[in-house]
Amino acid sequence: MLLIEQFALSNRVGPISGKFSPGRLTLLIGPNGSGKSSLLGAMAGLYQGAGEITLQGERLSDVSTHELARYRAMLAQDTVLPHGLLGYELLALGAEPVGGVTEAVCLTLSKLAEPLGLNSLYQRQLNTLSGGEQQRLLIASTLLQVDPSVNPEGKLLLLDEPLAGLDWHHQLATLRLLREYAELGLTVVASIHDINLACQYADDIWCLHQGILAAQGPPEVITPELIAQVFEVKVRLIEQEGYRLLLAE
């Protein structure tokens, strides 16, 4: 379990308190600048601020970045990729924190290849790939780091806007994978901008507004009133056959 207690980064996010449980997919939503990236970075142990964040009862501030790599994986926004590397070489680098390219790594990549469309990317140089193609490789590398069959110590999977640059097919495939990894027992937290997709796939949603937690809970906490307050957009809610859809008016 990841526990946040009155955590704050000056002028960026907080104070925020809450918990993220194993086996659940939590999606963060909120306008640009609402603090989603700062919160995810703090949960990865990249930022230190006021308050406390603990993973499995251990304070992140007491754990080295090298040791944290055994327990959590983080996909950041705007990752700078080295030109000249091939797709499979990037994935091999991603496997280094968990012991390099083992049989388990190869089996996991084989499992990820179809949903993420990896097969056509392995032999191509990174600088020849589109942004979406690069993102799919980065998602695979991040999942690989905490896949239970590769790394039994993996606990926490964090992704900052993993759907950025992806076509609709790969957006849905990525969200299905995040649900699968949560069902394997990981704590999975990601930020996305598509509110309807968040409501469809999340177990829990955190809505941030100006650095503060405006709402948290199951998808039902996302209401037209909340959207009007946080996003300044008027929407109406349609419910049919168990699905909820927010449509702009």
Short mmCIF file of C-alpha atoms in Angstrom, two decimals, residues 27-137:
data_model
loop_
_atom_site.label_atom_id
_atom_site.label_comp_id
_atom_site.label_asym_id
_atom_site.label_seq_id
_atom_site.Cartn_x
_atom_site.Cartn_y
_atom_site.Cartn_z
CA LEU A 27 -6.54 7.33 -12.48
CA LEU A 28 -5.68 10.97 -11.83
CA ILE A 29 -7.57 13.65 -13.73
CA GLY A 30 -7.44 17.43 -13.60
CA PRO A 31 -6.61 20.47 -15.74
CA ASN A 32 -3.05 21.24 -16.82
CA GLY A 33 -1.06 22.50 -13.85
CA SER A 34 -3.34 20.90 -11.28
CA GLY A 35 -0.47 18.93 -9.70
CA LYS A 36 -0.84 15.47 -11.26
CA SER A 37 2.77 15.19 -12.45
CA SER A 38 4.14 16.59 -9.20
CA LEU A 39 2.12 14.09 -7.18
CA LEU A 40 3.23 11.16 -9.34
CA GLY A 41 6.86 12.27 -9.11
CA ALA A 42 6.61 12.47 -5.34
CA MET A 43 5.02 9.00 -5.22
CA ALA A 44 8.02 7.73 -7.21
CA GLY A 45 10.40 9.21 -4.65
CA LEU A 46 11.69 11.86 -7.07
CA TYR A 47 10.52 14.87 -5.04
CA GLN A 48 10.60 15.52 -1.33
CA GLY A 49 8.29 17.96 0.35
CA ALA A 50 6.31 18.46 3.53
CA GLY A 51 4.41 15.54 4.98
CA GLU A 52 5.17 11.90 4.36
CA ILE A 53 4.77 9.19 1.72
CA THR A 54 5.25 5.54 2.65
CA LEU A 55 5.31 2.36 0.57
CA GLN A 56 4.63 -0.88 2.44
CA GLY A 57 5.20 1.05 5.66
CA GLU A 58 8.62 2.39 4.64
CA ARG A 59 9.16 6.11 4.09
CA LEU A 60 10.24 6.87 0.52
CA SER A 61 12.63 9.52 1.82
CA ASP A 62 14.58 6.74 3.59
CA VAL A 63 15.03 4.64 0.43
CA SER A 64 17.69 5.31 -2.21
CA THR A 65 16.66 5.83 -5.83
CA HIS A 66 18.58 2.68 -6.77
CA GLU A 67 16.68 0.61 -4.22
CA LEU A 68 13.34 2.15 -5.20
CA ALA A 69 13.88 0.86 -8.75
CA ARG A 70 13.34 -2.66 -7.36
CA TYR A 71 9.88 -1.78 -6.09
CA ARG A 72 8.41 0.79 -8.43
CA ALA A 73 8.44 1.83 -12.08
CA MET A 74 7.68 5.33 -13.32
CA LEU A 75 6.81 6.51 -16.83
CA ALA A 76 7.44 10.26 -16.93
CA GLN A 77 6.21 12.80 -19.44
CA ASP A 78 8.53 13.99 -22.21
CA THR A 79 11.19 11.32 -21.75
CA VAL A 80 14.28 12.15 -23.82
CA LEU A 81 15.32 9.08 -25.81
CA PRO A 82 18.87 8.55 -27.12
CA HIS A 83 19.01 8.75 -30.91
CA GLY A 84 20.53 5.82 -32.72
CA LEU A 85 19.30 3.12 -30.35
CA LEU A 86 17.05 0.44 -31.78
CA GLY A 87 13.71 -0.39 -30.20
CA TYR A 88 14.89 -3.67 -28.71
CA GLU A 89 17.99 -1.95 -27.29
CA LEU A 90 15.77 0.49 -25.38
CA LEU A 91 13.84 -2.42 -23.91
CA ALA A 92 17.08 -4.17 -22.99
CA LEU A 93 18.14 -1.04 -21.08
CA GLY A 94 14.78 -1.03 -19.32
CA ALA A 95 15.42 -4.60 -18.18
CA GLU A 96 18.72 -3.71 -16.50
CA PRO A 97 17.23 -2.82 -13.08
CA VAL A 98 15.63 -6.28 -12.92
CA GLY A 99 18.62 -8.37 -13.96
CA GLY A 100 18.91 -7.82 -17.70
CA VAL A 101 17.36 -9.73 -20.58
CA THR A 102 16.31 -13.02 -19.03
CA GLU A 103 13.91 -15.68 -20.27
CA ALA A 104 11.20 -14.12 -18.09
CA VAL A 105 11.82 -10.72 -19.74
CA CYS A 106 11.51 -12.25 -23.21
CA LEU A 107 8.26 -14.00 -22.26
CA THR A 108 6.83 -10.77 -20.84
CA LEU A 109 7.76 -8.81 -23.97
CA SER A 110 6.13 -11.51 -26.05
CA LYS A 111 2.96 -11.02 -24.00
CA LEU A 112 3.09 -7.23 -24.48
CA ALA A 113 4.00 -7.32 -28.17
CA GLU A 114 0.51 -7.73 -29.58
CA PRO A 115 -1.47 -5.21 -27.48
CA LEU A 116 1.25 -2.57 -27.81
CA GLY A 117 2.19 -3.36 -31.42
CA LEU A 118 5.88 -3.87 -30.62
CA ASN A 119 6.99 -6.33 -33.29
CA SER A 120 7.40 -3.71 -36.00
CA LEU A 121 9.39 -1.43 -33.67
CA TYR A 122 12.20 -3.67 -32.42
CA GLN A 123 14.58 -3.17 -35.37
CA ARG A 124 13.90 0.53 -35.96
CA GLN A 125 15.97 3.42 -34.66
CA LEU A 126 14.19 5.47 -32.04
CA ASN A 127 14.63 8.74 -33.93
CA THR A 128 12.71 7.28 -36.91
CA LEU A 129 9.66 6.46 -34.79
CA SER A 130 6.62 8.64 -34.28
CA GLY A 131 5.85 9.98 -30.82
CA GLY A 132 3.17 7.36 -30.35
CA GLU A 133 5.49 4.53 -31.39
CA GLN A 134 8.15 5.74 -28.95
CA GLN A 135 5.51 5.94 -26.23
CA ARG A 136 4.48 2.32 -26.78
CA LEU A 137 8.08 1.19 -26.28
#
